[in-house]
Tab-separated table of C-alpha atoms and ligand atoms in Angstrom:
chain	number	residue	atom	x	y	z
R	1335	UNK	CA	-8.389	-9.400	16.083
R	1336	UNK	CA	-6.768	-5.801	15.142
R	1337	UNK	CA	-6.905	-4.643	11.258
R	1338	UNK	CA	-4.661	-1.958	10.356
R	1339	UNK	CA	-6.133	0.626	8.295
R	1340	UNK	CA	-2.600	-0.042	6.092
R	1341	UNK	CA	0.709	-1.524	6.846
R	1342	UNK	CA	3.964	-1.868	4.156
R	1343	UNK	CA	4.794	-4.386	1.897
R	1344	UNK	CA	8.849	-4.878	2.637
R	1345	UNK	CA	10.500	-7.754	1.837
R	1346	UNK	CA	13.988	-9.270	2.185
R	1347	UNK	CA	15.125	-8.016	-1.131
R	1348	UNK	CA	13.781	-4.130	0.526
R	1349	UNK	CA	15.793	-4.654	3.226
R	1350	UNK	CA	19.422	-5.929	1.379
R	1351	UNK	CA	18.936	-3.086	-0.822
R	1352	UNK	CA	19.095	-0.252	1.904
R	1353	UNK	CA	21.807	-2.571	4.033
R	1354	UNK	CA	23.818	-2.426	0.824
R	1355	UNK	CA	23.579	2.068	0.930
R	1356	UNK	CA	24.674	1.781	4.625
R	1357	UNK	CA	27.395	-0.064	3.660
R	1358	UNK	CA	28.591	2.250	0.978
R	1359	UNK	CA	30.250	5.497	1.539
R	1360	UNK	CA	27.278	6.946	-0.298
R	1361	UNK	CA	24.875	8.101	1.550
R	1362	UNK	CA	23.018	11.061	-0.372
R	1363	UNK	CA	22.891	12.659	-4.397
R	1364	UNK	CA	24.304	8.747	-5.040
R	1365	UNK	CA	23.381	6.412	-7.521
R	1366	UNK	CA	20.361	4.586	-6.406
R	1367	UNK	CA	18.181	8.385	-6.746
R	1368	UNK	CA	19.556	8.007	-10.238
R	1369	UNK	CA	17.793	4.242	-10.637
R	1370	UNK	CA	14.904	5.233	-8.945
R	1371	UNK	CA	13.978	8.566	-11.599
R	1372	UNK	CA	15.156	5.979	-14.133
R	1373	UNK	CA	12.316	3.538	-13.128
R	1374	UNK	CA	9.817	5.850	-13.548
R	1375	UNK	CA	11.460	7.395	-16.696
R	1376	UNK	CA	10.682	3.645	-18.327
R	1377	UNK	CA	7.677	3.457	-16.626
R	1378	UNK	CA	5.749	6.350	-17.893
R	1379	UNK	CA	7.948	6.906	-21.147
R	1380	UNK	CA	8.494	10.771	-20.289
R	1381	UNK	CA	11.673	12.242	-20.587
R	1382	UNK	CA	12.697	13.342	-16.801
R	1383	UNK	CA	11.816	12.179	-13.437
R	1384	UNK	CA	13.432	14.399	-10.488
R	1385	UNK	CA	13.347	12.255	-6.801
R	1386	UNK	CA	12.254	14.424	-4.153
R	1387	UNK	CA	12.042	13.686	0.200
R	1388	UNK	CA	8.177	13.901	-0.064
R	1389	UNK	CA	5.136	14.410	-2.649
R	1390	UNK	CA	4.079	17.731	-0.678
R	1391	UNK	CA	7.953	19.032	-2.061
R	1392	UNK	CA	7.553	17.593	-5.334
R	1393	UNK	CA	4.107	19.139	-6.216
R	1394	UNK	CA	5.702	22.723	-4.193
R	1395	UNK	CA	8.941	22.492	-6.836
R	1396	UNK	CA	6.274	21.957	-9.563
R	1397	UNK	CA	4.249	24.571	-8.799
R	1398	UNK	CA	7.247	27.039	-8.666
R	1399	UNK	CA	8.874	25.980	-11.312
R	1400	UNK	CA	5.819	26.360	-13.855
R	1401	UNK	CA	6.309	30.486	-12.138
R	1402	UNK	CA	3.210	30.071	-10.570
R	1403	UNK	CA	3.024	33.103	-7.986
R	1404	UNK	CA	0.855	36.139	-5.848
R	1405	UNK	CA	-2.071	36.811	-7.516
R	1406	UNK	CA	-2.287	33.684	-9.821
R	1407	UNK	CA	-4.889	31.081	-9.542
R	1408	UNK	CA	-4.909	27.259	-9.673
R	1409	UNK	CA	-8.286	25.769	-10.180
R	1410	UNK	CA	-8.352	21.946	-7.784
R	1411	UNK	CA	-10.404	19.949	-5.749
R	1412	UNK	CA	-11.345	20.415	-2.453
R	1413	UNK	CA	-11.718	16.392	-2.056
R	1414	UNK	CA	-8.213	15.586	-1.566
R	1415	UNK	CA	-5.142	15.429	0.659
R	1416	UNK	CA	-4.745	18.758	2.082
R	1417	UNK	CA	-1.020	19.038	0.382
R	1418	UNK	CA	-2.385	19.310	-3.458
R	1419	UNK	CA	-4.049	23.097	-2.015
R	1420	UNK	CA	-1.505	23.860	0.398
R	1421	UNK	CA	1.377	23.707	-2.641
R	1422	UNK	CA	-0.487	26.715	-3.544
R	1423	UNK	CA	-0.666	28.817	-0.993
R	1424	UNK	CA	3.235	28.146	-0.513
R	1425	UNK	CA	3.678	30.564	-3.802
R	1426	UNK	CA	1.032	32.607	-2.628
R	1427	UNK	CA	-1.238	31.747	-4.963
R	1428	UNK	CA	-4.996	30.891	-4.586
R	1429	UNK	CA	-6.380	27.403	-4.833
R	1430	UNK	CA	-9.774	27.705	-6.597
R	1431	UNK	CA	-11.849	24.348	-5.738
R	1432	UNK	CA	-14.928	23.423	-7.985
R	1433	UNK	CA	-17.128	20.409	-6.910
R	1434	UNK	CA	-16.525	17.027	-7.619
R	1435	UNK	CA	-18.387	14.135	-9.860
R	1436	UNK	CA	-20.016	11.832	-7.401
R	1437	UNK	CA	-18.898	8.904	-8.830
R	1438	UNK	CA	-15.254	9.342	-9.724
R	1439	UNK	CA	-14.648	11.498	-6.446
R	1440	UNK	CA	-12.452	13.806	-9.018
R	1441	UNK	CA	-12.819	17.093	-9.869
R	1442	UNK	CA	-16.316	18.094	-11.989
R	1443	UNK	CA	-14.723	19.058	-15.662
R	1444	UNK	CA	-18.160	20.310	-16.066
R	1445	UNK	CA	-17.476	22.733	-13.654
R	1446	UNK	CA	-14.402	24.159	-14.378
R	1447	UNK	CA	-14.885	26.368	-16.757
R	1448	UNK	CA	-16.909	28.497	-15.223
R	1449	UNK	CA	-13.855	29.212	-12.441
R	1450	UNK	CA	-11.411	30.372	-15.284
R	1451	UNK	CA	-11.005	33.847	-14.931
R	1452	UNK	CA	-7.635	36.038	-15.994
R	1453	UNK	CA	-6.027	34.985	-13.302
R	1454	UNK	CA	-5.983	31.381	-13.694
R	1455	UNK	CA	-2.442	29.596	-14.693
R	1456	UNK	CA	-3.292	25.905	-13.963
R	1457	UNK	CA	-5.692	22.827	-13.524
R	1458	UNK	CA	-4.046	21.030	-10.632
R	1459	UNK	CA	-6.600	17.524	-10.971
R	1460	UNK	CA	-6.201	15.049	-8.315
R	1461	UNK	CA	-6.340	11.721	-8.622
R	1462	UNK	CA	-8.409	10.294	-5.915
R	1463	UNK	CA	-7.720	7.092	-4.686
R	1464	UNK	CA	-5.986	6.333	-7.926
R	1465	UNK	CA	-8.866	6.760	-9.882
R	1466	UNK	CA	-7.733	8.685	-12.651
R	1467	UNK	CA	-9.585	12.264	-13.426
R	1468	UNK	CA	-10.702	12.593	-16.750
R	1469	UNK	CA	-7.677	13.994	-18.072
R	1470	UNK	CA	-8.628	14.637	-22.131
R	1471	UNK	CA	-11.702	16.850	-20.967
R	1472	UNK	CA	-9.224	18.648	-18.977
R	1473	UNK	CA	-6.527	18.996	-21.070
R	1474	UNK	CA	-9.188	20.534	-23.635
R	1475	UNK	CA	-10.114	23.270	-21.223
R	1476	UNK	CA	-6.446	23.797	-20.363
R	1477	UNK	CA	-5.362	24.180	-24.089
R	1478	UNK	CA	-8.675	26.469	-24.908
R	1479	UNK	CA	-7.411	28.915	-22.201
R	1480	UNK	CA	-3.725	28.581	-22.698
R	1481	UNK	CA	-3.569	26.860	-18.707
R	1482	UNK	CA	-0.745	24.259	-17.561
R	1483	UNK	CA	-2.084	21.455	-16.299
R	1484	UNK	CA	-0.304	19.567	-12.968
R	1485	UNK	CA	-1.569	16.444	-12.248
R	1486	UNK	CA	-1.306	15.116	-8.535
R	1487	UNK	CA	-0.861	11.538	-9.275
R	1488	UNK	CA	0.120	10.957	-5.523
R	1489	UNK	CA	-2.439	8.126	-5.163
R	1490	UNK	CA	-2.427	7.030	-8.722
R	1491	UNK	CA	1.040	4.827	-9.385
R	1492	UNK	CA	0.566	2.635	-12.217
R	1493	UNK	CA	-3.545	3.499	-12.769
R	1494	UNK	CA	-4.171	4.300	-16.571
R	1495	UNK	CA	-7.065	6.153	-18.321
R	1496	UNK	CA	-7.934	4.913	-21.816
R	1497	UNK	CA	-5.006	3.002	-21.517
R	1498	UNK	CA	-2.472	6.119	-21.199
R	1499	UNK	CA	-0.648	5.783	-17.530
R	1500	UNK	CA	-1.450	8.435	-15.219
R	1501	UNK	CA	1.418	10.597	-15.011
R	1502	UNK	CA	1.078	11.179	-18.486
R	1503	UNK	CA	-1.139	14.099	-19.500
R	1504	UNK	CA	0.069	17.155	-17.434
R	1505	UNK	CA	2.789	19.400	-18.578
R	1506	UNK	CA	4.168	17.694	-14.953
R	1507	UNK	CA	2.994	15.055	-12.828
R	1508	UNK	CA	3.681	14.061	-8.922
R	1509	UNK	CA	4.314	10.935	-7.413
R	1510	UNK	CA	4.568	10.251	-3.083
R	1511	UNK	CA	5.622	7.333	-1.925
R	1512	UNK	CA	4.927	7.678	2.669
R	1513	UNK	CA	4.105	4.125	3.947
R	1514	UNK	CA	0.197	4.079	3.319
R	1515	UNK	CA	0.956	4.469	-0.171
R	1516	UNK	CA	1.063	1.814	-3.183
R	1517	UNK	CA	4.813	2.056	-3.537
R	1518	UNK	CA	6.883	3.334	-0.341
R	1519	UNK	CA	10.565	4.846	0.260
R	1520	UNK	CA	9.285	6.007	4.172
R	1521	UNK	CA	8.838	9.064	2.679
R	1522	UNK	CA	9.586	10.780	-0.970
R	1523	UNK	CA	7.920	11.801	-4.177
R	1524	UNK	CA	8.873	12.184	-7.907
R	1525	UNK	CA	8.005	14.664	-10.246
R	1526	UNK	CA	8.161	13.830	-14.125
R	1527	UNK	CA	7.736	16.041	-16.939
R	1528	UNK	CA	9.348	16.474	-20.565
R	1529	UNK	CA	10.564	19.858	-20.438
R	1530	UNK	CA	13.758	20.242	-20.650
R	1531	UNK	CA	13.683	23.711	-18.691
R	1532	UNK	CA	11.273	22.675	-16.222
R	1533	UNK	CA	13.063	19.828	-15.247
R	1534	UNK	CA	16.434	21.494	-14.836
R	1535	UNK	CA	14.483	24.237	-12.766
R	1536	UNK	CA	13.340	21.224	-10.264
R	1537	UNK	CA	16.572	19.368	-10.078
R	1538	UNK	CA	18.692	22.941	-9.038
R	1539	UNK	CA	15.677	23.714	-6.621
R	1540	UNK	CA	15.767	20.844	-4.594
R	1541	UNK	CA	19.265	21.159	-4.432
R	1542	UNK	CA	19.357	24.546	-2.870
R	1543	UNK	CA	18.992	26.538	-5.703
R	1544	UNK	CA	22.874	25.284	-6.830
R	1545	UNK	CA	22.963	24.289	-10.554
R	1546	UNK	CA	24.004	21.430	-12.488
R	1547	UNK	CA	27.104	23.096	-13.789
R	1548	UNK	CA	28.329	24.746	-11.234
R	1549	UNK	CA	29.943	24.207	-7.795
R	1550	UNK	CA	28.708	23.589	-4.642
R	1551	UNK	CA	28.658	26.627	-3.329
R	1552	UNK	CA	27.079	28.568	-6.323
R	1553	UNK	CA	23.716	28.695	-5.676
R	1554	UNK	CA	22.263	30.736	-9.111
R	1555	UNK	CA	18.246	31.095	-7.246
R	1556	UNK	CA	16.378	30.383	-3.842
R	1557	UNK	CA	16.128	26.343	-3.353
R	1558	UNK	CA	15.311	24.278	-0.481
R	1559	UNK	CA	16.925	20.967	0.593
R	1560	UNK	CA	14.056	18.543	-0.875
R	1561	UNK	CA	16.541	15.739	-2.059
R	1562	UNK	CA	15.662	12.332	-1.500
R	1563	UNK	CA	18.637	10.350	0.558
R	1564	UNK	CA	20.019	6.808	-1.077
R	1565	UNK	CA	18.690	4.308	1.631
R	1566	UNK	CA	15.237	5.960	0.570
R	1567	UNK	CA	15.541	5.732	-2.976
R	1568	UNK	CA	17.260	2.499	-2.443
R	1569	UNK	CA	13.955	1.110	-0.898
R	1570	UNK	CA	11.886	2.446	-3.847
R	1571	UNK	CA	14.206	1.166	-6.538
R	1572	UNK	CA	12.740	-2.706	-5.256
R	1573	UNK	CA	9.249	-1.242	-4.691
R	1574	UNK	CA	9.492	-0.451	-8.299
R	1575	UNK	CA	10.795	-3.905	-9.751
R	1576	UNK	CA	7.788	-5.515	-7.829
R	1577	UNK	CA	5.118	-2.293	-8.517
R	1578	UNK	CA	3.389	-4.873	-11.225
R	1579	UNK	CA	3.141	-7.872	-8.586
R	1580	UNK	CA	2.201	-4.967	-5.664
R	1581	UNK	CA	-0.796	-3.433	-8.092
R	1582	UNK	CA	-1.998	-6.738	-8.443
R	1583	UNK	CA	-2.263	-7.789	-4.902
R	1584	UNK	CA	-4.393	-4.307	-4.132
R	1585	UNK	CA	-6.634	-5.597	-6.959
R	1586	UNK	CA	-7.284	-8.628	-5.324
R	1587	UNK	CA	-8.309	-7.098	-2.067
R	1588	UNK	CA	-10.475	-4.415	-3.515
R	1589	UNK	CA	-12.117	-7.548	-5.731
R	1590	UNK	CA	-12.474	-9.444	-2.599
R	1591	UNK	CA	-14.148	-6.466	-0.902
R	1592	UNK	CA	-16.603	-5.631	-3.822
R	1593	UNK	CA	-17.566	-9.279	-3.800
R	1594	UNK	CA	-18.384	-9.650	0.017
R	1595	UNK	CA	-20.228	-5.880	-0.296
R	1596	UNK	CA	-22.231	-6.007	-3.107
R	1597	UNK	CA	-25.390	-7.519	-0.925
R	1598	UNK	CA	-24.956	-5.119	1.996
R	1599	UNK	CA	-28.501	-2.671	2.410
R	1600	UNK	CA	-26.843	0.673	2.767
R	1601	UNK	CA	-23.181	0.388	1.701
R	1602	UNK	CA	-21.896	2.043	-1.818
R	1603	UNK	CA	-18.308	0.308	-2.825
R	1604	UNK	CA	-15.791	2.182	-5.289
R	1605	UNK	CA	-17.138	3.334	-8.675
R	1606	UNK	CA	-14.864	3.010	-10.967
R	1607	UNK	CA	-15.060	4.229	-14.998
R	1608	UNK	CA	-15.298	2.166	-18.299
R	1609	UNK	CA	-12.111	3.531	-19.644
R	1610	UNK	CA	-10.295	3.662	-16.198
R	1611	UNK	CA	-7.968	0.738	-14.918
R	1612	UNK	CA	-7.861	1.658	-10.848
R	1613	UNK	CA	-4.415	1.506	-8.951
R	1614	UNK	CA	-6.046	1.192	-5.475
R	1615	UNK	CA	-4.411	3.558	-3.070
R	1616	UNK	CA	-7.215	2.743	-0.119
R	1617	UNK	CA	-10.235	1.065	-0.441
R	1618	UNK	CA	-13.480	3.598	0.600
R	1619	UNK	CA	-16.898	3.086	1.153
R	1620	UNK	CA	-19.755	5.255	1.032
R	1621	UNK	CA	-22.869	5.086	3.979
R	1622	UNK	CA	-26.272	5.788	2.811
R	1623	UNK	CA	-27.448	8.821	4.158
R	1624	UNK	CA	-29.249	7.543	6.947
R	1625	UNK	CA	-26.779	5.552	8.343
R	1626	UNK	CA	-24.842	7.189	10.963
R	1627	UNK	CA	-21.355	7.626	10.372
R	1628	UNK	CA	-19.644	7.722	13.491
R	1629	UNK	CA	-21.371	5.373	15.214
R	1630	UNK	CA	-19.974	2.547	12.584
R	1631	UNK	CA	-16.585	3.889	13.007
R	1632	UNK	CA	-16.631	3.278	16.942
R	1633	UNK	CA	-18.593	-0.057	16.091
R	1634	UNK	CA	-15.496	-1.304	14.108
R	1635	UNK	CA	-12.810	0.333	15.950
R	1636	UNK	CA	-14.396	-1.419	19.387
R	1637	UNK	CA	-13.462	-4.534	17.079
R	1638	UNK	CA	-10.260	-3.974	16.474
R	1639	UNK	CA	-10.785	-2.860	12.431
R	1640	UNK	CA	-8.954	0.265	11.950
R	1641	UNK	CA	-11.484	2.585	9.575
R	1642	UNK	CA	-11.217	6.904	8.903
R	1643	UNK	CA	-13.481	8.908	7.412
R	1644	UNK	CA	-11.395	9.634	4.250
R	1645	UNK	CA	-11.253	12.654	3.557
R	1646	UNK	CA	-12.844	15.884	4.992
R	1647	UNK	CA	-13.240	18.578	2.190
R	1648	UNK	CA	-10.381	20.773	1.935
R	1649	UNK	CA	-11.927	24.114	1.962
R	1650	UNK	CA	-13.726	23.032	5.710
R	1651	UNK	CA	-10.772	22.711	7.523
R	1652	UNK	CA	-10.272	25.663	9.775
R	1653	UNK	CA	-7.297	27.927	8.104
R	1654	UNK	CA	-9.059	27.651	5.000
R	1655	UNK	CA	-12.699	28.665	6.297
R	1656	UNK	CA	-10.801	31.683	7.358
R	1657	UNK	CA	-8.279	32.178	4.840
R	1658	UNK	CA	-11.034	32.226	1.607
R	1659	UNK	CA	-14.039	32.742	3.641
R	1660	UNK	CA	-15.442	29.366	2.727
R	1661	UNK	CA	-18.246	27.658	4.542
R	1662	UNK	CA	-20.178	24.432	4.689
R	1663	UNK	CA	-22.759	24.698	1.456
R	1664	UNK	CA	-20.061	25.900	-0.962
R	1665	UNK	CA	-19.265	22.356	-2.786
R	1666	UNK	CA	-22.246	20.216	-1.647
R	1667	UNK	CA	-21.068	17.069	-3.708
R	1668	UNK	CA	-17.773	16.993	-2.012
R	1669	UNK	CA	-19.894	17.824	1.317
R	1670	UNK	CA	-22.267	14.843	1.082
R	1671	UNK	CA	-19.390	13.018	0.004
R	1672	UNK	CA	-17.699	13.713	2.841
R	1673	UNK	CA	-20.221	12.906	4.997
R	1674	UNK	CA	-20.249	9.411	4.096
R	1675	UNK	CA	-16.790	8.061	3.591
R	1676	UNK	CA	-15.366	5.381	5.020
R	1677	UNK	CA	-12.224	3.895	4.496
R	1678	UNK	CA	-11.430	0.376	5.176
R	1679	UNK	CA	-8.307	-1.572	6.004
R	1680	UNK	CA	-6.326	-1.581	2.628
R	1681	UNK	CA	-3.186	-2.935	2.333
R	1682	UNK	CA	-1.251	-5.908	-0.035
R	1683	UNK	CA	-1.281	-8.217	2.293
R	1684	UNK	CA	-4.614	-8.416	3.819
R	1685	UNK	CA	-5.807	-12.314	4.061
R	1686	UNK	CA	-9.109	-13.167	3.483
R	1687	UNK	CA	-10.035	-13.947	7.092
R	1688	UNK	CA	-9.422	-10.680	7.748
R	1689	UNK	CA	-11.459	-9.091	4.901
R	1690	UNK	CA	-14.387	-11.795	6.164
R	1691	UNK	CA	-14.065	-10.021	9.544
R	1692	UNK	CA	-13.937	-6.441	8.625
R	1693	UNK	CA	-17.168	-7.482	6.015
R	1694	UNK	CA	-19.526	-9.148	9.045
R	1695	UNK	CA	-18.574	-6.108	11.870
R	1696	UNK	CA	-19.450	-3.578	8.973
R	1697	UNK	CA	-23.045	-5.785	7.849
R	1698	UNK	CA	-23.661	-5.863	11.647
R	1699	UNK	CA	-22.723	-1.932	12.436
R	1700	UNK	CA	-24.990	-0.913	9.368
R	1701	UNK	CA	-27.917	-2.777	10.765
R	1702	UNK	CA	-27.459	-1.668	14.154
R	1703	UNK	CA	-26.413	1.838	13.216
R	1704	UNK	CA	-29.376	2.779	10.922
R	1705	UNK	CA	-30.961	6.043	12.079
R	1706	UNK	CA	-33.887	6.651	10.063
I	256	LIG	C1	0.010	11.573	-0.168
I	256	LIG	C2	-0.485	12.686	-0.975
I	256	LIG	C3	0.278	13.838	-1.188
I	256	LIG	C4	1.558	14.188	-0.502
I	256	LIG	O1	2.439	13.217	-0.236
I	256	LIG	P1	3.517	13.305	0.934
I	256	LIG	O2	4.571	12.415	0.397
I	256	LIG	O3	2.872	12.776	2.167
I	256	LIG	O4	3.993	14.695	1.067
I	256	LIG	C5	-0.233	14.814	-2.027
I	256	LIG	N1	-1.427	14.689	-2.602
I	256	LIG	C6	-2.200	13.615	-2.403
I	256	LIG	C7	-3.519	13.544	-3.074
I	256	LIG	C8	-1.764	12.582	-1.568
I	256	LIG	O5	-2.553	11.532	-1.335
């Protein structure tokens, strides 16, 4: 047997959809990237969604546009996808990481206080594996010290917190959409916000700096070429109609998974908040300390289950240890976190045979793998 860590969700109605672009005479700045920033317009009831090619260029556009720059700070988390730090070292700004909760994987609000200094212009909260952060406690801090707040909701399509859609509580939000994630368009992102300003800023930026008014060879500031093309947003306009019926078949796998789990000696499964309704992005797994890590991974990759250890902390990976001076002992929770992480084949489509499989090689790798 051989379990792909993820694999798309593409249907018939995917595939018409992009046939029907290729067939058109219009191939790029059509009308499907209109339908697509109108689906998430309804979705999350803000005013404007902007498509981008990728969520990496959505949060960079963001971050720029908000005139985030050298010398400012943006307090984040190291446990993430190495784009939601790297967004802010493209303005030359610093990324400031505090420690995560345990739990929730997100960033500590505890914590974060004590990294505002003068310099800091934003909370950038992740939300990891589409587990929302805990946005109002946040959103308090951000207000108190007159902070924007960007939320990197790469991972966190249709997930709400208190009932509020994630998305929703930063002054702008990101979406990506690369094949692993909930939704896909092979790759893109979208940024949403209701500033009028803001927006206008993003949608002449990813354009090459031309604005809405004016022709296209007036470029009125520097821009890059971050549009999203129509076979793209084409795919994502479907993704979209079916994101309800998509969420739901991720809920059944993770279900499926915390059932067959629950009794094995060793293994931690997602914890997930009171207030929180999950939109599962990939399904991880925590080892008990004195289990060893990669020997499970070999175990189930011998096996044919595709597993990672998901993620290693930001501020470890090598241009960062040198850029900031950061070294192993500086966010311990995120460290032991890190240590322990597994993540599991995760995808809609995943039968139950297959989750039954991945279940007994893991039971047998813990027992066989146990170190102390
Ligand atoms: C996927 C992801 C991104 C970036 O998305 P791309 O479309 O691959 O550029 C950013 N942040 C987080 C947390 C992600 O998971």
């Amino acid at each position: 047997m051989h379990i792909p860590l993820s694999s798309p969700d593409i249907t018939d109605h995917e595939i018409a959809a992009v046939n029907q672009v290729l067939q058109s005479s219009s191939l790029a700045l059509g009308p499907k990237m209109d339908e697509f920033e109108a689906a998430f317009t309804a979705l999350l009831g803000r005013k404007h969604a902007v498509a981008v090619n990728s969520g990496t260029s959505g949060l960079h556009l963001l971050i720029r546009a908000l005139g985030i720059g050298e010398g400012d700070e943006v307090i984040t988390t190291p446990f993430s996808f190495i784009a939601s730090a790297n967004c802010i070292l493209y303005e030359r700004a610093r990324p400031v990481f505090v420690d995560i909760d345990s739990d929730t994987l997100n960033i500590d609000p505890g914590l974060i206080e004590a990294a505002v200094n003068p310099r800091t212009k934003a909370l950038l909260p992740v939300h990891a594996f589409g587990h929302p952060a805990e946005m109002e406690q946040i959103r308090t801090i951000a207000h108190r010290h007159g902070l924007a707040v960007i939320e990197d909701a790469c991972e966190a399509i249709g997930a709400r917190l208190q009932g509020r859609p994630a998305g929703t509580f930063g002054d702008g939000a990101v979406f990506a959409f690369y094949p692993n994630k909930q939704i896909t368009t092979g790759e893109g992102g979208m940024i949403v916000m209701d500033d009028d300003g803001i927006a206008a800023l993003c949608r002449s930026m990813r354009n090459q700096g031309r604005s809405e008014e004016g022709g296209w060879l007036d470029h009125r500031r520097l821009g890059y070429n971050y549009r999203l093309d129509e076979m793209s947003a084409a795919l994502g306009v479907v993704q979209m109609a079916r994101l309800q019926e998509i969420l739901a078949k991720r809920a059944r796998v993770a279900e499926m998974y915390n059932l067959l789990l629950a009794d094995i000696d060793g293994v931690k499964v997602p914890q997930i908040s009171d207030s929180v309704e999950m939109s599962w992005f990939v399904y991880v797994i925590r080892l008990d300390r004195r289990i060893d890590r990669g020997a499970v991974l070999e175990y189930l990759q011998k096996r044919g289950v595709q597993c990672k250890p998901y993620f290693t902390p930001i501020h470890l990976q090598p241009f960062y240890r040198e850029l900031f001076e950061h070294a192993e002992g500086d966010f311990p929770v995120t460290e032991a976190v890190g240590r322990s992480v597994v993540a599991l084949p995760f995808f809609n489509n995943l039968k139950k045979e297959q989750i039954e499989y991945v279940v007994e090689n893991l039971d047998k790798a813990v027992k066989k793998c146990r170190c102390g």
